[in-house]
Coordinates of C-alpha atoms in Angstrom, one line a residue:
M17 CA -49.2 -17.9 -19.1
S18 CA -46.8 -18.2 -22.6
R19 CA -49.2 -18.5 -25.7
E20 CA -47.2 -21.9 -26.0
S21 CA -47.7 -22.7 -22.7
Q22 CA -51.8 -22.6 -23.9
T23 CA -51.2 -26.6 -26.0
L24 CA -51.9 -29.4 -25.0
Q25 CA -48.7 -31.3 -22.5
P26 CA -48.2 -34.2 -20.9
V27 CA -50.2 -33.9 -17.5
A28 CA -48.1 -34.3 -14.3
S29 CA -49.5 -36.4 -11.3
D30 CA -49.9 -32.8 -9.5
R31 CA -51.9 -31.6 -11.8
P32 CA -55.4 -33.5 -12.6
E33 CA -56.5 -33.0 -16.2
L34 CA -59.5 -30.3 -16.2
P35 CA -61.7 -29.4 -19.1
G36 CA -62.2 -25.7 -19.5
K37 CA -58.2 -24.0 -21.4
L38 CA -58.9 -21.0 -22.5
P39 CA -58.0 -21.0 -26.6
D40 CA -56.4 -19.2 -28.8
H41 CA -58.5 -17.2 -30.3
L42 CA -60.1 -16.4 -26.8
R43 CA -57.7 -15.4 -24.8
T44 CA -56.5 -12.6 -28.0
E45 CA -60.6 -11.2 -28.0
L46 CA -59.4 -10.5 -24.2
I47 CA -56.7 -9.2 -24.2
A48 CA -58.8 -6.8 -26.8
F49 CA -61.5 -6.5 -24.9
R50 CA -59.3 -5.2 -20.7
R51 CA -57.3 -3.2 -23.7
D52 CA -60.3 -1.0 -24.6
L53 CA -61.8 -1.1 -21.0
H54 CA -58.3 0.3 -19.9
M55 CA -58.4 3.5 -22.9
H56 CA -62.3 3.8 -21.6
P57 CA -61.8 3.8 -17.9
E58 CA -65.6 5.2 -15.9
L59 CA -65.5 6.0 -12.2
G60 CA -67.6 4.3 -9.4
H61 CA -71.1 4.3 -10.0
Q62 CA -70.4 6.0 -13.7
E63 CA -69.4 2.5 -15.5
F64 CA -72.3 2.1 -18.4
R65 CA -70.0 1.8 -21.1
T66 CA -68.3 -1.0 -19.3
T67 CA -71.3 -2.2 -17.9
A68 CA -73.1 -2.2 -21.4
A69 CA -69.9 -4.0 -23.1
I70 CA -69.7 -6.7 -21.0
K71 CA -73.4 -7.4 -21.2
A72 CA -73.2 -7.4 -24.9
R73 CA -70.4 -10.0 -24.4
L74 CA -72.0 -12.0 -22.3
E75 CA -75.5 -12.1 -24.4
K76 CA -73.1 -12.9 -27.5
A77 CA -71.9 -16.3 -25.9
G78 CA -76.0 -16.9 -25.3
L79 CA -75.7 -15.9 -21.5
R80 CA -78.7 -13.7 -19.6
P81 CA -76.8 -11.6 -17.1
R82 CA -78.9 -8.5 -15.4
V83 CA -77.8 -5.1 -14.8
L84 CA -78.5 -3.8 -11.2
K85 CA -80.4 -2.0 -10.3
S86 CA -78.0 1.0 -9.5
G87 CA -78.2 0.9 -13.8
T88 CA -74.2 -0.1 -13.2
G89 CA -72.7 -3.1 -12.5
L90 CA -74.6 -6.7 -13.1
I91 CA -74.8 -10.4 -12.0
C92 CA -75.2 -13.6 -15.0
D93 CA -75.5 -17.1 -14.0
V94 CA -74.2 -20.0 -16.2
G95 CA -75.8 -22.6 -15.8
T96 CA -79.4 -23.2 -13.8
W97 CA -80.0 -23.5 -9.9
D98 CA -81.9 -25.4 -9.1
G99 CA -82.5 -24.4 -5.8
G100 CA -80.1 -26.5 -4.4
R101 CA -76.1 -26.6 -2.3
P102 CA -76.3 -22.3 -2.6
M103 CA -73.5 -21.4 -5.8
L104 CA -70.3 -20.6 -5.6
A105 CA -69.4 -16.5 -7.4
L106 CA -66.9 -15.0 -9.3
R107 CA -66.3 -11.5 -8.3
A108 CA -65.0 -9.0 -10.6
D109 CA -64.3 -4.8 -9.6
I110 CA -65.1 -2.8 -12.7
D111 CA -64.2 0.8 -12.2
A112 CA -61.8 3.0 -12.5
L113 CA -59.5 5.5 -10.0
P114 CA -59.8 9.2 -11.0
I115 CA -55.5 10.0 -11.9
P116 CA -53.7 10.9 -15.2
D117 CA -52.6 8.1 -17.1
T118 CA -48.8 8.6 -18.1
K119 CA -48.0 5.5 -19.6
T120 CA -46.8 7.1 -22.8
H121 CA -45.6 3.8 -25.0
V122 CA -48.3 1.5 -25.2
A123 CA -51.4 2.5 -27.5
Y124 CA -54.2 1.5 -24.8
R125 CA -53.5 3.9 -22.4
S126 CA -56.9 6.4 -21.1
T127 CA -58.1 8.3 -24.0
F128 CA -59.5 10.3 -20.1
P129 CA -56.8 13.0 -19.1
D130 CA -57.8 12.0 -15.5
R131 CA -59.2 8.7 -15.5
A132 CA -57.1 5.7 -15.3
H133 CA -57.6 1.8 -14.6
A134 CA -54.6 2.0 -12.3
C135 CA -55.6 -0.9 -10.1
G136 CA -56.4 -3.8 -12.5
H137 CA -59.9 -4.0 -12.3
D138 CA -60.5 -3.6 -16.3
V139 CA -57.8 -7.6 -16.0
H140 CA -60.6 -8.3 -13.1
T141 CA -63.1 -8.1 -15.8
A142 CA -61.6 -10.1 -18.4
V143 CA -60.8 -12.8 -15.9
V144 CA -64.0 -13.0 -14.8
L145 CA -65.7 -12.6 -18.7
G146 CA -63.5 -15.1 -19.6
A147 CA -64.0 -17.3 -16.9
G148 CA -67.9 -16.7 -17.6
L149 CA -67.6 -17.7 -21.0
V150 CA -65.4 -21.0 -21.2
L151 CA -68.0 -22.1 -18.4
A152 CA -70.8 -21.3 -20.7
E153 CA -68.9 -23.4 -23.3
L154 CA -68.8 -26.1 -20.7
D155 CA -72.4 -26.2 -18.9
R156 CA -73.3 -26.2 -22.8
Q157 CA -71.2 -29.3 -23.5
G158 CA -72.8 -31.4 -20.2
L159 CA -68.9 -30.4 -18.3
L160 CA -70.5 -28.1 -15.6
P161 CA -71.3 -30.0 -12.7
R162 CA -72.8 -26.7 -11.3
P163 CA -74.3 -23.1 -12.5
V164 CA -72.2 -20.6 -11.0
R165 CA -72.9 -16.7 -11.0
L166 CA -70.9 -13.9 -12.4
L167 CA -70.4 -10.7 -10.1
F168 CA -69.2 -7.6 -11.8
Q169 CA -69.7 -5.3 -9.2
P170 CA -68.9 -1.5 -10.2
A171 CA -67.6 1.8 -7.5
E172 CA -65.0 -0.6 -5.4
E173 CA -63.1 2.5 -5.2
V174 CA -65.8 5.0 -3.4
L175 CA -65.8 4.0 0.4
P176 CA -67.4 2.0 1.8
G177 CA -67.7 0.8 -1.7
G178 CA -70.1 -0.5 -4.2
A179 CA -70.9 -4.3 -2.6
T180 CA -73.0 -2.4 -0.2
D181 CA -75.0 -1.9 -2.8
A182 CA -75.3 -4.6 -4.5
I183 CA -74.9 -7.2 -1.6
E184 CA -78.8 -5.3 -1.4
S185 CA -79.8 -5.9 -4.2
G186 CA -79.6 -9.0 -4.1
V187 CA -76.6 -10.1 -5.5
L188 CA -76.0 -13.1 -3.1
D189 CA -79.0 -14.3 -3.1
G190 CA -78.5 -18.2 -4.2
V191 CA -75.1 -17.8 -3.1
G192 CA -72.7 -19.5 -1.3
R193 CA -69.3 -19.0 -1.4
I194 CA -67.3 -16.0 -3.4
V195 CA -63.8 -15.9 -4.6
A196 CA -61.7 -13.3 -6.5
V197 CA -58.7 -12.4 -7.3
H198 CA -56.9 -8.8 -7.3
C199 CA -53.5 -8.0 -9.3
D200 CA -50.3 -7.8 -7.9
P201 CA -47.3 -6.2 -9.2
R202 CA -45.5 -7.5 -6.9
V203 CA -45.7 -11.0 -8.0
D204 CA -44.8 -12.6 -11.6
A205 CA -47.9 -13.5 -14.3
G206 CA -48.4 -17.0 -14.5
R207 CA -47.9 -17.3 -9.8
I208 CA -50.8 -16.6 -7.2
G209 CA -50.7 -15.3 -4.1
L210 CA -52.5 -16.6 -1.2
R211 CA -53.3 -16.5 2.6
P212 CA -55.8 -17.8 5.0
G213 CA -57.7 -15.1 7.4
P214 CA -56.5 -11.5 7.5
I215 CA -54.9 -10.7 3.5
T216 CA -55.6 -7.4 3.9
S217 CA -56.1 -4.2 6.1
A218 CA -59.8 -2.0 7.2
C219 CA -60.1 0.8 5.3
D220 CA -61.6 4.3 6.4
R221 CA -61.9 8.6 4.9
L222 CA -59.9 10.6 8.5
E223 CA -61.2 14.5 7.4
V224 CA -60.3 16.4 10.2
T225 CA -61.2 20.9 10.0
L226 CA -59.6 22.9 12.6
T227 CA -61.4 26.9 13.1
G228 CA -59.6 29.6 14.8
S229 CA -59.9 33.6 14.8
G230 CA -56.9 33.8 12.6
G231 CA -54.3 36.9 12.0
H232 CA -51.1 38.7 11.2
T233 CA -48.0 36.6 11.4
A234 CA -46.5 39.8 13.1
R235 CA -48.1 38.6 16.0
P236 CA -49.1 34.9 16.4
H237 CA -49.8 35.4 20.1
L238 CA -52.3 37.2 19.6
T239 CA -53.9 34.7 17.2
T240 CA -55.1 30.9 17.1
D241 CA -52.8 29.7 15.2
L242 CA -53.5 27.7 12.6
V243 CA -51.1 26.5 10.8
T244 CA -49.2 25.0 13.2
A245 CA -52.4 23.0 14.8
A246 CA -52.8 21.4 11.4
A247 CA -49.2 20.6 12.0
R248 CA -49.4 20.0 14.6
V249 CA -52.3 17.8 13.8
A250 CA -50.1 15.9 11.1
V251 CA -47.6 15.0 12.2
D252 CA -48.3 14.7 16.0
A253 CA -52.1 12.6 16.0
P254 CA -50.2 9.0 14.2
A255 CA -47.8 9.4 17.4
L256 CA -49.9 9.5 19.7
L257 CA -51.3 6.4 18.6
A258 CA -48.7 4.5 17.5
R259 CA -48.1 4.1 21.4
R260 CA -52.7 4.1 22.3
M261 CA -52.9 1.0 20.4
D262 CA -51.7 -2.7 20.3
A263 CA -48.3 -2.6 17.9
R264 CA -49.5 -5.7 16.7
S265 CA -53.0 -4.3 15.7
G266 CA -51.5 -2.1 12.5
M267 CA -53.5 1.3 12.8
S268 CA -52.3 3.3 10.2
V269 CA -53.0 6.9 9.7
T270 CA -51.7 8.5 6.9
W271 CA -52.3 12.0 5.1
G272 CA -52.9 12.2 1.9
R273 CA -53.8 16.3 1.6
I274 CA -53.5 19.0 4.1
E275 CA -54.6 22.9 3.0
A276 CA -54.1 26.0 4.8
G277 CA -54.3 29.8 4.1
H278 CA -54.3 31.8 1.2
A279 CA -50.8 34.4 2.1
C280 CA -47.4 34.4 3.5
N281 CA -48.3 36.9 6.7
V282 CA -51.5 36.1 7.7
I283 CA -52.6 33.1 9.5
P284 CA -55.9 31.6 7.9
M285 CA -58.5 31.4 10.4
H286 CA -59.8 28.0 8.8
A287 CA -57.2 24.8 7.7
E288 CA -58.2 21.0 6.7
L289 CA -56.6 17.9 6.9
S290 CA -57.6 14.2 5.0
G291 CA -55.6 11.1 5.4
T292 CA -57.0 7.3 5.8
V293 CA -57.5 4.6 8.8
R294 CA -55.9 1.0 8.1
C295 CA -56.0 -2.0 10.3
L296 CA -54.8 -5.1 10.4
D297 CA -57.5 -5.8 13.2
L298 CA -60.8 -5.8 13.1
A299 CA -61.1 -5.3 17.5
A300 CA -58.8 -2.5 17.0
W301 CA -60.7 -1.0 13.6
H302 CA -64.1 -1.1 15.9
E303 CA -62.1 1.4 18.6
A304 CA -60.6 3.3 16.5
P305 CA -63.1 6.5 15.7
D306 CA -62.8 6.7 19.3
M307 CA -59.7 7.0 20.0
I308 CA -58.7 8.6 16.6
H309 CA -61.6 11.1 18.5
A310 CA -59.9 11.7 21.4
A311 CA -56.0 12.2 19.9
I312 CA -57.6 15.1 18.1
D313 CA -58.9 17.0 20.7
E314 CA -55.7 16.8 22.7
I315 CA -54.1 18.5 20.3
A316 CA -56.5 20.7 18.9
T317 CA -56.7 22.0 22.4
M318 CA -53.9 22.8 23.5
H319 CA -53.3 24.7 20.7
G320 CA -56.6 26.8 21.1
A321 CA -58.2 25.8 17.6
K322 CA -61.9 24.6 17.7
F323 CA -62.6 20.8 16.0
E324 CA -64.7 18.8 13.5
I325 CA -63.7 14.9 12.3
N326 CA -65.7 13.7 9.5
H327 CA -64.7 9.9 10.4
V328 CA -65.4 7.9 7.0
R329 CA -66.4 4.0 8.3
G330 CA -64.8 2.1 5.1
V331 CA -64.4 -1.6 4.7
P332 CA -63.4 -3.8 8.0
P333 CA -60.3 -6.5 7.0
V334 CA -60.8 -9.9 4.0
V335 CA -60.4 -12.1 5.7
N336 CA -60.0 -15.5 3.9
D337 CA -61.7 -18.8 4.5
P338 CA -59.6 -21.5 5.3
V339 CA -61.0 -24.4 3.3
I340 CA -61.8 -21.7 0.5
T341 CA -58.0 -20.9 0.7
E342 CA -56.9 -24.6 0.1
L343 CA -59.8 -24.8 -3.2
L344 CA -58.1 -22.1 -4.8
R345 CA -54.4 -23.5 -3.9
E346 CA -56.1 -27.1 -5.4
A347 CA -56.7 -25.1 -8.5
M348 CA -54.4 -23.0 -9.2
G349 CA -52.1 -26.0 -9.0
A350 CA -54.1 -28.3 -11.4
R351 CA -53.2 -25.4 -14.1
C352 CA -49.7 -24.9 -13.4
G353 CA -48.2 -26.9 -10.5
A354 CA -47.9 -26.7 -7.0
E355 CA -44.9 -24.0 -7.6
S356 CA -47.0 -21.8 -9.2
V357 CA -49.2 -20.4 -5.7
E358 CA -46.5 -18.3 -3.1
D359 CA -48.0 -17.8 0.2
T360 CA -48.6 -13.6 0.5
E361 CA -48.4 -11.5 3.7
Q362 CA -51.5 -9.1 4.9
S363 CA -51.6 -6.0 3.3
L364 CA -52.3 -3.0 4.8
G365 CA -54.2 -1.7 1.0
G366 CA -58.1 -1.8 1.9
E367 CA -60.8 -3.6 -0.4
D368 CA -64.8 -4.1 -0.5
F369 CA -65.2 -7.7 -1.2
S370 CA -65.3 -8.0 2.7
W371 CA -68.3 -6.7 3.0
Y372 CA -69.6 -9.6 1.0
L373 CA -67.9 -12.3 3.6
E374 CA -69.9 -10.5 6.5
H375 CA -72.3 -13.0 4.3
V376 CA -70.9 -15.8 3.1
P377 CA -67.2 -18.0 3.0
G378 CA -65.1 -16.4 0.7
A379 CA -61.5 -15.7 -0.2
M380 CA -58.9 -13.1 -3.1
A381 CA -56.2 -14.2 -4.3
R382 CA -53.7 -12.0 -5.7
L383 CA -53.1 -12.6 -9.0
G384 CA -49.4 -12.2 -10.2
V385 CA -49.0 -9.8 -12.9
R386 CA -45.9 -9.0 -13.3
A387 CA -43.4 -9.5 -15.8
P388 CA -40.8 -12.4 -15.5
G389 CA -37.6 -10.5 -15.0
D390 CA -38.6 -7.5 -14.1
S391 CA -36.8 -6.4 -12.0
A392 CA -38.3 -2.7 -11.6
K393 CA -40.7 -1.3 -8.7
R394 CA -44.0 -1.2 -9.6
D395 CA -47.1 -0.1 -7.7
L396 CA -51.1 0.1 -7.5
H397 CA -52.7 3.5 -7.4
R398 CA -49.5 5.3 -9.9
G399 CA -50.2 6.6 -13.3
D400 CA -47.5 4.4 -15.3
F401 CA -49.3 1.1 -13.9
D402 CA -49.8 -1.6 -16.5
V403 CA -49.7 -5.6 -16.2
D404 CA -48.4 -8.5 -18.1
E405 CA -51.2 -9.3 -20.3
D406 CA -50.1 -13.1 -19.7
A407 CA -51.9 -13.1 -16.4
I408 CA -55.6 -12.5 -18.0
A409 CA -55.0 -16.6 -19.2
V410 CA -53.9 -17.3 -15.9
G411 CA -56.9 -15.7 -14.1
V412 CA -59.9 -17.6 -16.5
E413 CA -58.8 -20.9 -16.1
F414 CA -57.8 -20.3 -12.2
F415 CA -61.5 -19.9 -12.0
T416 CA -62.6 -22.1 -14.1
A417 CA -60.7 -25.1 -12.3
A418 CA -61.8 -23.8 -9.1
A419 CA -65.6 -23.4 -10.6
L420 CA -65.0 -26.7 -11.8
I421 CA -63.1 -29.0 -8.4
D422 CA -65.6 -27.3 -6.3
G423 CA -68.8 -28.6 -8.9
R424 CA -67.4 -32.0 -8.0
R425 CA -67.3 -31.8 -4.6
T426 CA -71.0 -30.6 -4.5
L427 CA -71.9 -33.5 -6.2
L428 CA -70.1 -35.6 -4.3
S429 CA -71.4 -34.2 -1.1
R430 CA -75.3 -34.9 -1.8

């Protein structure tokens, strides 16, 4: 959304006028806040500076944030919940990734050599912070129909996700519905992507250790050839699973690391593989551990290798509630017009927002962050990841509209 679009415009017939527009001075502040987070990324469970910065800004606005018992992350209620119908929660994740920031053309690149906000969590944080500040002003004016909870969650990138700890600490107490956005570099800034039903996949971590006698490369017939065994596991396990699982489940085993040996003429006694298991279907996700174990057992046994598997359960798919998805569609239409909403596909990416949806209905939208006209192929979890910062204002106004529309419906249903 351009700066010019922040000025008052005639209200189109499909855009009912709502309060909560983002003023220019706050837009500028939120961009600066995001850039500060981008320069100072913190990994999961280490987000102390980030938590302190969010807390200080909310307190400056007269709000009363509460840091989670883990010491990072926080919640903050805008308005006072009266114990009636549970609140709507706006969720942001605040952690970064352990990868280098390779951007060289921006002053706000990471100041740490091995950390970067390469997934857009700094943008998510700025969006929820901005929405909270705008909603707090509306509350002071008597224009906020129902209280809203802001949830800044740590450790989304750490399986099984910081959401599980946050839920155990009570962040959903008093919450009946929850929404979130995730940056999407394939969607133009000023637009969002929506999908009822599954929008992400399940994601687990898989670690395989192979052991054997090893020996001289001149006599592989006298050894357990672990390099070959590891190579066959890497290639054959995904192939076997592709024929044993329903193709519609979308299960994918992809390796990110394989390690074996130290010398060219020594067959090692130890080999390791690690990767991820992703699955579009919840039922198939529950079947995956036994299926994977059986496939690796066959391959390792054929090569005479012993094996151990560490299958770390991660997150189930995010399954958007259709009613709340329509609320988000209406909210974006009210702010930017119906044409600003596009349908999106289910992704193989994992998101621990799914754990909240085990307890309350909710939905996640894809927030467009691509500069319009930018034809470069960009993706998440890359060192050169960056966003069109106009997306922050779009996200703020999108969330404030969702909170207002939801609150008005709540009052009408009483």
